[in-house]
Amino acid sequence: MASIFAHAFTAYAFGKSFSEKIYTKKLWILGGLCAIIPDADVVSFKFGIAYEDFWGHRGFSHSLLFAFLLGILITLIFYYKSILTRTGLYLMLYFSICTASHGILDAMTTGGLGIAFFSPFDNTRYFLPWRPIQVSPIGASKFFSIWGLKVILNELIWVGIPTTLYIIVIRFFRKS
């Protein structure tokens, strides 16, 4: 998996697409949570659920359907007054994209069993053909190690630079 920092920064960058009226601290925090929530499935290990199972790591919680449902749910809960407006649709799309970006980044990593993008309809695990992101260790103690430092440096290149460029381009077009 990519680290929580890469996932959250990606959501932050996507959020910059919104006007300053909509782009609030609340939006960024919720987008960041959507980008991180799929990894809550690591608790499945504590319950004896195998990695490759439906509820296992990188299973249903990393799917596109889960991303879509979570995007709707977050919008319903936190932006219920806007749900039937154009803004509401944009928010659902934003939260869904933030959640889906998690699986996409994980599918670009060097480890694991792949992502069940089409779960529950097809539980086949997939990787993207291009996998430059070094897989992050699971667990805080392993993350704060040489391995974790290598992951952060790798993500600065493969996630940090592209998302920063995205923010710069958005700002450029906003000023023009």
mmCIF file of N, CA and C in Angstrom, residues 19-154:
data_model
loop_
_atom_site.group_PDB
_atom_site.id
_atom_site.type_symbol
_atom_site.label_atom_id
_atom_site.label_comp_id
_atom_site.label_asym_id
_atom_site.label_seq_id
_atom_site.Cartn_x
_atom_site.Cartn_y
_atom_site.Cartn_z
ATOM 1 N N SER A 19 -13.651 25.792 -5.911
ATOM 2 C CA SER A 19 -13.492 27.208 -5.590
ATOM 3 C C SER A 19 -13.200 27.337 -4.101
ATOM 4 N N GLU A 20 -12.676 28.487 -3.717
ATOM 5 C CA GLU A 20 -12.340 28.703 -2.309
ATOM 6 C C GLU A 20 -13.576 28.694 -1.424
ATOM 7 N N LYS A 21 -14.732 28.974 -2.000
ATOM 8 C CA LYS A 21 -15.992 28.945 -1.243
ATOM 9 C C LYS A 21 -16.300 27.519 -0.785
ATOM 10 N N ILE A 22 -16.057 26.546 -1.651
ATOM 11 C CA ILE A 22 -16.351 25.145 -1.332
ATOM 12 C C ILE A 22 -15.165 24.481 -0.651
ATOM 13 N N TYR A 23 -13.947 24.858 -1.063
ATOM 14 C CA TYR A 23 -12.752 24.214 -0.526
ATOM 15 C C TYR A 23 -12.464 24.752 0.872
ATOM 16 N N THR A 24 -12.997 24.053 1.849
ATOM 17 C CA THR A 24 -12.821 24.428 3.247
ATOM 18 C C THR A 24 -11.985 23.355 3.948
ATOM 19 N N LYS A 25 -11.648 23.648 5.181
ATOM 20 C CA LYS A 25 -10.914 22.669 5.984
ATOM 21 C C LYS A 25 -11.742 21.378 6.121
ATOM 22 N N LYS A 26 -13.043 21.531 6.288
ATOM 23 C CA LYS A 26 -13.942 20.378 6.404
ATOM 24 C C LYS A 26 -13.846 19.494 5.155
ATOM 25 N N LEU A 27 -13.879 20.108 3.976
ATOM 26 C CA LEU A 27 -13.800 19.352 2.727
ATOM 27 C C LEU A 27 -12.479 18.601 2.644
ATOM 28 N N TRP A 28 -11.377 19.272 2.961
ATOM 29 C CA TRP A 28 -10.076 18.632 2.881
ATOM 30 C C TRP A 28 -9.974 17.468 3.862
ATOM 31 N N ILE A 29 -10.434 17.662 5.085
ATOM 32 C CA ILE A 29 -10.359 16.583 6.087
ATOM 33 C C ILE A 29 -11.196 15.382 5.644
ATOM 34 N N LEU A 30 -12.416 15.640 5.164
ATOM 35 C CA LEU A 30 -13.272 14.541 4.715
ATOM 36 C C LEU A 30 -12.680 13.843 3.484
ATOM 37 N N GLY A 31 -12.130 14.615 2.559
ATOM 38 C CA GLY A 31 -11.479 14.024 1.389
ATOM 39 C C GLY A 31 -10.291 13.176 1.803
ATOM 40 N N GLY A 32 -9.507 13.673 2.742
ATOM 41 C CA GLY A 32 -8.364 12.911 3.248
ATOM 42 C C GLY A 32 -8.795 11.623 3.933
ATOM 43 N N LEU A 33 -9.865 11.700 4.713
ATOM 44 C CA LEU A 33 -10.384 10.486 5.360
ATOM 45 C C LEU A 33 -10.870 9.472 4.326
ATOM 46 N N CYS A 34 -11.568 9.978 3.294
ATOM 47 C CA CYS A 34 -12.022 9.070 2.226
ATOM 48 C C CYS A 34 -10.832 8.380 1.567
ATOM 49 N N ALA A 35 -9.749 9.103 1.401
ATOM 50 C CA ALA A 35 -8.564 8.544 0.758
ATOM 51 C C ALA A 35 -7.841 7.528 1.643
ATOM 52 N N ILE A 36 -8.052 7.610 2.940
ATOM 53 C CA ILE A 36 -7.363 6.725 3.882
ATOM 54 C C ILE A 36 -8.232 5.550 4.327
ATOM 55 N N ILE A 37 -9.550 5.758 4.409
ATOM 56 C CA ILE A 37 -10.481 4.751 4.948
ATOM 57 C C ILE A 37 -10.320 3.351 4.355
ATOM 58 N N PRO A 38 -10.060 3.191 3.065
ATOM 59 C CA PRO A 38 -9.948 1.818 2.557
ATOM 60 C C PRO A 38 -8.948 0.949 3.314
ATOM 61 N N ASP A 39 -7.927 1.540 3.900
ATOM 62 C CA ASP A 39 -6.946 0.739 4.636
ATOM 63 C C ASP A 39 -7.417 0.318 6.022
ATOM 64 N N ALA A 40 -8.637 0.712 6.397
ATOM 65 C CA ALA A 40 -9.191 0.207 7.655
ATOM 66 C C ALA A 40 -9.370 -1.310 7.578
ATOM 67 N N ASP A 41 -9.316 -1.836 6.360
ATOM 68 C CA ASP A 41 -9.471 -3.282 6.188
ATOM 69 C C ASP A 41 -8.301 -4.086 6.765
ATOM 70 N N VAL A 42 -7.229 -3.428 7.178
ATOM 71 C CA VAL A 42 -6.117 -4.184 7.780
ATOM 72 C C VAL A 42 -6.530 -4.811 9.107
ATOM 73 N N VAL A 43 -7.609 -4.313 9.729
ATOM 74 C CA VAL A 43 -8.086 -4.943 10.969
ATOM 75 C C VAL A 43 -8.594 -6.353 10.699
ATOM 76 N N SER A 44 -8.889 -6.650 9.428
ATOM 77 C CA SER A 44 -9.360 -7.998 9.094
ATOM 78 C C SER A 44 -8.338 -9.067 9.488
ATOM 79 N N PHE A 45 -7.057 -8.706 9.485
ATOM 80 C CA PHE A 45 -6.019 -9.658 9.878
ATOM 81 C C PHE A 45 -6.233 -10.117 11.324
ATOM 82 N N LYS A 46 -6.672 -9.194 12.187
ATOM 83 C CA LYS A 46 -6.898 -9.518 13.605
ATOM 84 C C LYS A 46 -8.045 -10.504 13.788
ATOM 85 N N PHE A 47 -8.951 -10.562 12.813
ATOM 86 C CA PHE A 47 -10.105 -11.454 12.893
ATOM 87 C C PHE A 47 -9.904 -12.742 12.096
ATOM 88 N N GLY A 48 -8.675 -12.969 11.644
ATOM 89 C CA GLY A 48 -8.360 -14.194 10.933
ATOM 90 C C GLY A 48 -8.835 -14.219 9.486
ATOM 91 N N ILE A 49 -9.196 -13.057 8.956
ATOM 92 C CA ILE A 49 -9.629 -12.985 7.558
ATOM 93 C C ILE A 49 -8.381 -12.938 6.688
ATOM 94 N N ALA A 50 -8.341 -13.800 5.705
ATOM 95 C CA ALA A 50 -7.165 -13.884 4.834
ATOM 96 C C ALA A 50 -7.072 -12.662 3.928
ATOM 97 N N TYR A 51 -5.869 -12.301 3.595
ATOM 98 C CA TYR A 51 -5.575 -11.149 2.734
ATOM 99 C C TYR A 51 -6.409 -11.190 1.459
ATOM 100 N N GLU A 52 -6.477 -12.347 0.823
ATOM 101 C CA GLU A 52 -7.126 -12.464 -0.487
ATOM 102 C C GLU A 52 -8.652 -12.606 -0.419
ATOM 103 N N ASP A 53 -9.234 -12.626 0.764
ATOM 104 C CA ASP A 53 -10.687 -12.757 0.909
ATOM 105 C C ASP A 53 -11.411 -11.466 0.536
ATOM 106 N N PHE A 54 -12.722 -11.581 0.345
ATOM 107 C CA PHE A 54 -13.565 -10.439 0.009
ATOM 108 C C PHE A 54 -13.351 -9.278 0.988
ATOM 109 N N TRP A 55 -13.371 -9.579 2.288
ATOM 110 C CA TRP A 55 -13.181 -8.547 3.312
ATOM 111 C C TRP A 55 -11.715 -8.367 3.680
ATOM 112 N N GLY A 56 -10.815 -9.079 3.015
ATOM 113 C CA GLY A 56 -9.391 -8.980 3.305
ATOM 114 C C GLY A 56 -8.801 -7.664 2.817
ATOM 115 N N HIS A 57 -7.520 -7.488 3.117
ATOM 116 C CA HIS A 57 -6.823 -6.257 2.731
ATOM 117 C C HIS A 57 -6.815 -6.115 1.215
ATOM 118 N N ARG A 58 -7.147 -4.913 0.754
ATOM 119 C CA ARG A 58 -7.233 -4.558 -0.669
ATOM 120 C C ARG A 58 -8.383 -5.265 -1.380
ATOM 121 N N GLY A 59 -9.374 -5.696 -0.606
ATOM 122 C CA GLY A 59 -10.557 -6.339 -1.163
ATOM 123 C C GLY A 59 -11.652 -5.310 -1.435
ATOM 124 N N PHE A 60 -12.864 -5.580 -0.959
ATOM 125 C CA PHE A 60 -14.021 -4.739 -1.272
ATOM 126 C C PHE A 60 -13.809 -3.266 -0.919
ATOM 127 N N SER A 61 -13.131 -2.987 0.193
ATOM 128 C CA SER A 61 -12.947 -1.578 0.600
ATOM 129 C C SER A 61 -12.063 -0.788 -0.366
ATOM 130 N N HIS A 62 -11.406 -1.479 -1.284
ATOM 131 C CA HIS A 62 -10.584 -0.813 -2.297
ATOM 132 C C HIS A 62 -11.272 -0.781 -3.660
ATOM 133 N N SER A 63 -12.517 -1.239 -3.712
ATOM 134 C CA SER A 63 -13.230 -1.339 -4.986
ATOM 135 C C SER A 63 -13.825 0.002 -5.421
ATOM 136 N N LEU A 64 -14.144 0.072 -6.690
ATOM 137 C CA LEU A 64 -14.775 1.277 -7.238
ATOM 138 C C LEU A 64 -16.192 1.445 -6.705
ATOM 139 N N LEU A 65 -16.899 0.340 -6.475
ATOM 140 C CA LEU A 65 -18.246 0.429 -5.900
ATOM 141 C C LEU A 65 -18.186 0.998 -4.488
ATOM 142 N N PHE A 66 -17.240 0.529 -3.694
ATOM 143 C CA PHE A 66 -17.075 1.065 -2.338
ATOM 144 C C PHE A 66 -16.784 2.561 -2.397
ATOM 145 N N ALA A 67 -15.932 2.978 -3.319
ATOM 146 C CA ALA A 67 -15.592 4.402 -3.461
ATOM 147 C C ALA A 67 -16.837 5.217 -3.786
ATOM 148 N N PHE A 68 -17.648 4.723 -4.699
ATOM 149 C CA PHE A 68 -18.869 5.407 -5.091
ATOM 150 C C PHE A 68 -19.843 5.506 -3.904
ATOM 151 N N LEU A 69 -20.036 4.403 -3.190
ATOM 152 C CA LEU A 69 -20.958 4.397 -2.052
ATOM 153 C C LEU A 69 -20.468 5.298 -0.923
ATOM 154 N N LEU A 70 -19.179 5.278 -0.653
ATOM 155 C CA LEU A 70 -18.637 6.134 0.402
ATOM 156 C C LEU A 70 -18.769 7.609 0.010
ATOM 157 N N GLY A 71 -18.544 7.924 -1.260
ATOM 158 C CA GLY A 71 -18.704 9.303 -1.729
ATOM 159 C C GLY A 71 -20.117 9.812 -1.515
ATOM 160 N N ILE A 72 -21.098 8.975 -1.799
ATOM 161 C CA ILE A 72 -22.501 9.348 -1.577
ATOM 162 C C ILE A 72 -22.775 9.498 -0.082
ATOM 163 N N LEU A 73 -22.314 8.540 0.710
ATOM 164 C CA LEU A 73 -22.561 8.557 2.152
ATOM 165 C C LEU A 73 -21.968 9.796 2.822
ATOM 166 N N ILE A 74 -20.732 10.117 2.511
ATOM 167 C CA ILE A 74 -20.076 11.288 3.114
ATOM 168 C C ILE A 74 -20.826 12.559 2.732
ATOM 169 N N THR A 75 -21.254 12.658 1.485
ATOM 170 C CA THR A 75 -22.005 13.840 1.052
ATOM 171 C C THR A 75 -23.346 13.907 1.764
ATOM 172 N N LEU A 76 -24.026 12.781 1.899
ATOM 173 C CA LEU A 76 -25.316 12.749 2.603
ATOM 174 C C LEU A 76 -25.179 13.183 4.066
ATOM 175 N N ILE A 77 -24.139 12.721 4.706
ATOM 176 C CA ILE A 77 -23.957 13.021 6.128
ATOM 177 C C ILE A 77 -23.502 14.460 6.355
ATOM 178 N N PHE A 78 -22.526 14.920 5.601
ATOM 179 C CA PHE A 78 -21.902 16.203 5.902
ATOM 180 C C PHE A 78 -22.360 17.361 5.023
ATOM 181 N N TYR A 79 -23.003 17.068 3.912
ATOM 182 C CA TYR A 79 -23.466 18.131 3.009
ATOM 183 C C TYR A 79 -24.903 17.852 2.560
ATOM 184 N N TYR A 80 -25.736 17.384 3.486
ATOM 185 C CA TYR A 80 -27.096 16.959 3.143
ATOM 186 C C TYR A 80 -27.934 18.068 2.518
ATOM 187 N N LYS A 81 -27.671 19.323 2.842
ATOM 188 C CA LYS A 81 -28.442 20.428 2.263
ATOM 189 C C LYS A 81 -28.114 20.634 0.780
ATOM 190 N N SER A 82 -26.968 20.156 0.356
ATOM 191 C CA SER A 82 -26.534 20.337 -1.037
ATOM 192 C C SER A 82 -26.724 19.091 -1.887
ATOM 193 N N ILE A 83 -27.268 18.026 -1.307
ATOM 194 C CA ILE A 83 -27.254 16.730 -1.974
ATOM 195 C C ILE A 83 -27.927 16.747 -3.348
ATOM 196 N N LEU A 84 -28.982 17.500 -3.530
ATOM 197 C CA LEU A 84 -29.710 17.507 -4.802
ATOM 198 C C LEU A 84 -29.344 18.692 -5.687
ATOM 199 N N THR A 85 -28.161 19.235 -5.477
ATOM 200 C CA THR A 85 -27.701 20.375 -6.275
ATOM 201 C C THR A 85 -26.486 19.966 -7.100
ATOM 202 N N ARG A 86 -26.071 20.849 -7.979
ATOM 203 C CA ARG A 86 -24.855 20.602 -8.758
ATOM 204 C C ARG A 86 -23.652 20.462 -7.824
ATOM 205 N N THR A 87 -23.589 21.302 -6.804
ATOM 206 C CA THR A 87 -22.500 21.218 -5.831
ATOM 207 C C THR A 87 -22.493 19.852 -5.153
ATOM 208 N N GLY A 88 -23.677 19.348 -4.814
ATOM 209 C CA GLY A 88 -23.784 18.036 -4.189
ATOM 210 C C GLY A 88 -23.232 16.934 -5.086
ATOM 211 N N LEU A 89 -23.530 17.033 -6.367
ATOM 212 C CA LEU A 89 -22.990 16.048 -7.315
ATOM 213 C C LEU A 89 -21.473 16.131 -7.393
ATOM 214 N N TYR A 90 -20.958 17.365 -7.408
ATOM 215 C CA TYR A 90 -19.498 17.534 -7.432
ATOM 216 C C TYR A 90 -18.858 16.977 -6.167
ATOM 217 N N LEU A 91 -19.509 17.190 -5.031
ATOM 218 C CA LEU A 91 -18.972 16.673 -3.772
ATOM 219 C C LEU A 91 -18.971 15.146 -3.758
ATOM 220 N N MET A 92 -20.074 14.541 -4.223
ATOM 221 C CA MET A 92 -20.116 13.072 -4.305
ATOM 222 C C MET A 92 -18.991 12.559 -5.207
ATOM 223 N N LEU A 93 -18.810 13.240 -6.325
ATOM 224 C CA LEU A 93 -17.745 12.856 -7.252
ATOM 225 C C LEU A 93 -16.372 13.013 -6.593
ATOM 226 N N TYR A 94 -16.167 14.135 -5.918
ATOM 227 C CA TYR A 94 -14.883 14.382 -5.247
ATOM 228 C C TYR A 94 -14.582 13.306 -4.201
ATOM 229 N N PHE A 95 -15.540 13.034 -3.323
ATOM 230 C CA PHE A 95 -15.299 12.037 -2.277
ATOM 231 C C PHE A 95 -15.124 10.638 -2.867
ATOM 232 N N SER A 96 -15.851 10.348 -3.937
ATOM 233 C CA SER A 96 -15.682 9.051 -4.612
ATOM 234 C C SER A 96 -14.299 8.947 -5.246
ATOM 235 N N ILE A 97 -13.854 10.013 -5.889
ATOM 236 C CA ILE A 97 -12.524 10.010 -6.512
ATOM 237 C C ILE A 97 -11.427 9.895 -5.454
ATOM 238 N N CYS A 98 -11.590 10.613 -4.349
ATOM 239 C CA CYS A 98 -10.595 10.509 -3.266
ATOM 240 C C CYS A 98 -10.481 9.071 -2.784
ATOM 241 N N THR A 99 -11.628 8.414 -2.609
ATOM 242 C CA THR A 99 -11.625 7.025 -2.151
ATOM 243 C C THR A 99 -11.032 6.103 -3.211
ATOM 244 N N ALA A 100 -11.434 6.281 -4.462
ATOM 245 C CA ALA A 100 -10.926 5.440 -5.553
ATOM 246 C C ALA A 100 -9.434 5.650 -5.773
ATOM 247 N N SER A 101 -8.949 6.859 -5.497
ATOM 248 C CA SER A 101 -7.517 7.118 -5.689
ATOM 249 C C SER A 101 -6.670 6.213 -4.798
ATOM 250 N N HIS A 102 -7.237 5.789 -3.670
ATOM 251 C CA HIS A 102 -6.513 4.896 -2.769
ATOM 252 C C HIS A 102 -6.153 3.593 -3.491
ATOM 253 N N GLY A 103 -7.163 2.974 -4.097
ATOM 254 C CA GLY A 103 -6.910 1.723 -4.813
ATOM 255 C C GLY A 103 -5.967 1.911 -5.985
ATOM 256 N N ILE A 104 -6.105 3.038 -6.666
ATOM 257 C CA ILE A 104 -5.239 3.300 -7.821
ATOM 258 C C ILE A 104 -3.785 3.434 -7.388
ATOM 259 N N LEU A 105 -3.555 4.197 -6.315
ATOM 260 C CA LEU A 105 -2.173 4.314 -5.815
ATOM 261 C C LEU A 105 -1.646 2.965 -5.345
ATOM 262 N N ASP A 106 -2.491 2.203 -4.636
ATOM 263 C CA ASP A 106 -2.047 0.888 -4.169
ATOM 264 C C ASP A 106 -1.745 -0.055 -5.329
ATOM 265 N N ALA A 107 -2.482 0.092 -6.428
ATOM 266 C CA ALA A 107 -2.237 -0.756 -7.605
ATOM 267 C C ALA A 107 -0.944 -0.378 -8.311
ATOM 268 N N MET A 108 -0.345 0.730 -7.902
ATOM 269 C CA MET A 108 0.928 1.173 -8.476
ATOM 270 C C MET A 108 2.107 0.816 -7.565
ATOM 271 N N THR A 109 1.831 0.043 -6.494
ATOM 272 C CA THR A 109 2.905 -0.303 -5.565
ATOM 273 C C THR A 109 3.591 -1.606 -5.969
ATOM 274 N N THR A 110 4.740 -1.833 -5.336
ATOM 275 C CA THR A 110 5.578 -2.992 -5.668
ATOM 276 C C THR A 110 5.220 -4.247 -4.894
ATOM 277 N N GLY A 111 4.200 -4.203 -4.045
ATOM 278 C CA GLY A 111 3.908 -5.376 -3.225
ATOM 279 C C GLY A 111 2.430 -5.649 -3.067
ATOM 280 N N GLY A 112 2.140 -6.739 -2.366
ATOM 281 C CA GLY A 112 0.765 -7.122 -2.101
ATOM 282 C C GLY A 112 0.232 -8.070 -3.158
ATOM 283 N N LEU A 113 -1.090 -8.248 -3.123
ATOM 284 C CA LEU A 113 -1.738 -9.191 -4.031
ATOM 285 C C LEU A 113 -2.586 -8.499 -5.085
ATOM 286 N N GLY A 114 -2.533 -7.200 -5.155
ATOM 287 C CA GLY A 114 -3.340 -6.474 -6.129
ATOM 288 C C GLY A 114 -4.607 -5.918 -5.496
ATOM 289 N N ILE A 115 -5.411 -5.249 -6.309
ATOM 290 C CA ILE A 115 -6.601 -4.545 -5.842
ATOM 291 C C ILE A 115 -7.840 -5.162 -6.477
ATOM 292 N N ALA A 116 -8.873 -5.386 -5.665
ATOM 293 C CA ALA A 116 -10.149 -5.932 -6.154
ATOM 294 C C ALA A 116 -11.029 -4.771 -6.628
ATOM 295 N N PHE A 117 -10.625 -4.119 -7.709
ATOM 296 C CA PHE A 117 -11.336 -2.938 -8.210
ATOM 297 C C PHE A 117 -12.817 -3.196 -8.475
ATOM 298 N N PHE A 118 -13.167 -4.388 -8.943
ATOM 299 C CA PHE A 118 -14.532 -4.660 -9.390
ATOM 300 C C PHE A 118 -15.339 -5.486 -8.398
ATOM 301 N N SER A 119 -14.845 -5.617 -7.174
ATOM 302 C CA SER A 119 -15.571 -6.317 -6.125
ATOM 303 C C SER A 119 -16.860 -5.540 -5.848
ATOM 304 N N PRO A 120 -17.955 -6.167 -5.599
ATOM 305 C CA PRO A 120 -18.216 -7.580 -5.333
ATOM 306 C C PRO A 120 -18.538 -8.403 -6.577
ATOM 307 N N PHE A 121 -18.522 -7.802 -7.739
ATOM 308 C CA PHE A 121 -18.889 -8.495 -8.973
ATOM 309 C C PHE A 121 -17.786 -9.425 -9.463
ATOM 310 N N ASP A 122 -16.553 -9.026 -9.216
ATOM 311 C CA ASP A 122 -15.392 -9.823 -9.611
ATOM 312 C C ASP A 122 -14.312 -9.544 -8.570
ATOM 313 N N ASN A 123 -13.900 -10.567 -7.858
ATOM 314 C CA ASN A 123 -12.913 -10.381 -6.790
ATOM 315 C C ASN A 123 -11.475 -10.600 -7.236
ATOM 316 N N THR A 124 -11.263 -10.622 -8.544
ATOM 317 C CA THR A 124 -9.905 -10.723 -9.079
ATOM 318 C C THR A 124 -9.109 -9.494 -8.640
ATOM 319 N N ARG A 125 -7.878 -9.717 -8.261
ATOM 320 C CA ARG A 125 -6.996 -8.624 -7.831
ATOM 321 C C ARG A 125 -6.151 -8.164 -9.015
ATOM 322 N N TYR A 126 -6.000 -6.846 -9.140
ATOM 323 C CA TYR A 126 -5.264 -6.261 -10.258
ATOM 324 C C TYR A 126 -4.185 -5.307 -9.771
ATOM 325 N N PHE A 127 -3.119 -5.226 -10.547
ATOM 326 C CA PHE A 127 -2.113 -4.178 -10.423
ATOM 327 C C PHE A 127 -2.151 -3.384 -11.715
ATOM 328 N N LEU A 128 -1.675 -2.161 -11.671
ATOM 329 C CA LEU A 128 -1.493 -1.410 -12.902
ATOM 330 C C LEU A 128 -0.195 -1.879 -13.552
ATOM 331 N N PRO A 129 -0.061 -1.709 -14.859
ATOM 332 C CA PRO A 129 1.165 -2.178 -15.520
ATOM 333 C C PRO A 129 2.411 -1.416 -15.074
ATOM 334 N N TRP A 130 2.224 -0.203 -14.572
ATOM 335 C CA TRP A 130 3.348 0.629 -14.136
ATOM 336 C C TRP A 130 3.288 0.718 -12.624
ATOM 337 N N ARG A 131 4.325 0.222 -11.924
ATOM 338 C CA ARG A 131 4.296 0.115 -10.460
ATOM 339 C C ARG A 131 5.544 0.726 -9.831
ATOM 340 N N PRO A 132 5.664 2.068 -9.854
ATOM 341 C CA PRO A 132 6.874 2.697 -9.334
ATOM 342 C C PRO A 132 6.869 2.970 -7.830
ATOM 343 N N ILE A 133 5.712 2.845 -7.170
ATOM 344 C CA ILE A 133 5.617 3.224 -5.756
ATOM 345 C C ILE A 133 6.014 2.045 -4.879
ATOM 346 N N GLN A 134 6.983 2.303 -4.006
ATOM 347 C CA GLN A 134 7.439 1.250 -3.094
ATOM 348 C C GLN A 134 6.337 0.985 -2.070
ATOM 349 N N VAL A 135 6.037 -0.282 -1.826
ATOM 350 C CA VAL A 135 4.969 -0.654 -0.902
ATOM 351 C C VAL A 135 5.347 -0.232 0.515
ATOM 352 N N SER A 136 4.357 0.322 1.214
ATOM 353 C CA SER A 136 4.549 0.804 2.581
ATOM 354 C C SER A 136 4.369 -0.352 3.559
ATOM 355 N N PRO A 137 5.149 -0.360 4.642
ATOM 356 C CA PRO A 137 4.957 -1.405 5.649
ATOM 357 C C PRO A 137 3.643 -1.196 6.398
ATOM 358 N N ILE A 138 3.033 -2.282 6.843
ATOM 359 C CA ILE A 138 1.804 -2.206 7.629
ATOM 360 C C ILE A 138 2.197 -2.134 9.096
ATOM 361 N N GLY A 139 1.682 -1.128 9.786
ATOM 362 C CA GLY A 139 1.966 -0.955 11.209
ATOM 363 C C GLY A 139 2.903 0.208 11.466
ATOM 364 N N ALA A 140 2.593 0.965 12.507
ATOM 365 C CA ALA A 140 3.360 2.169 12.830
ATOM 366 C C ALA A 140 4.813 1.851 13.170
ATOM 367 N N SER A 141 5.045 0.787 13.909
ATOM 368 C CA SER A 141 6.423 0.481 14.309
ATOM 369 C C SER A 141 7.296 0.157 13.098
ATOM 370 N N LYS A 142 6.723 -0.526 12.117
ATOM 371 C CA LYS A 142 7.487 -0.836 10.904
ATOM 372 C C LYS A 142 7.616 0.391 10.007
ATOM 373 N N PHE A 143 6.594 1.280 10.067
ATOM 374 C CA PHE A 143 6.646 2.456 9.208
ATOM 375 C C PHE A 143 7.762 3.406 9.628
ATOM 376 N N PHE A 144 7.969 3.539 10.940
ATOM 377 C CA PHE A 144 9.017 4.429 11.434
ATOM 378 C C PHE A 144 10.335 3.664 11.506
ATOM 379 N N SER A 145 10.813 3.305 10.332
ATOM 380 C CA SER A 145 12.048 2.541 10.170
ATOM 381 C C SER A 145 12.704 3.011 8.877
ATOM 382 N N ILE A 146 13.814 2.402 8.524
ATOM 383 C CA ILE A 146 14.488 2.724 7.261
ATOM 384 C C ILE A 146 13.553 2.449 6.082
ATOM 385 N N TRP A 147 12.796 1.344 6.150
ATOM 386 C CA TRP A 147 11.845 0.993 5.103
ATOM 387 C C TRP A 147 10.822 2.115 4.923
ATOM 388 N N GLY A 148 10.268 2.604 6.032
ATOM 389 C CA GLY A 148 9.292 3.691 5.975
ATOM 390 C C GLY A 148 9.878 4.963 5.385
ATOM 391 N N LEU A 149 11.115 5.267 5.735
ATOM 392 C CA LEU A 149 11.788 6.453 5.190
ATOM 393 C C LEU A 149 11.985 6.318 3.681
ATOM 394 N N LYS A 150 12.352 5.128 3.236
ATOM 395 C CA LYS A 150 12.508 4.883 1.796
ATOM 396 C C LYS A 150 11.178 5.051 1.071
ATOM 397 N N VAL A 151 10.091 4.619 1.701
ATOM 398 C CA VAL A 151 8.759 4.757 1.109
ATOM 399 C C VAL A 151 8.412 6.235 0.953
ATOM 400 N N ILE A 152 8.641 7.021 1.998
ATOM 401 C CA ILE A 152 8.322 8.457 1.946
ATOM 402 C C ILE A 152 9.136 9.144 0.848
ATOM 403 N N LEU A 153 10.408 8.852 0.755
ATOM 404 C CA LEU A 153 11.246 9.458 -0.292
ATOM 405 C C LEU A 153 10.767 9.046 -1.687
ATOM 406 N N ASN A 154 10.399 7.782 -1.835
ATOM 407 C CA ASN A 154 9.877 7.286 -3.101
ATOM 408 C C ASN A 154 8.560 7.993 -3.448
#
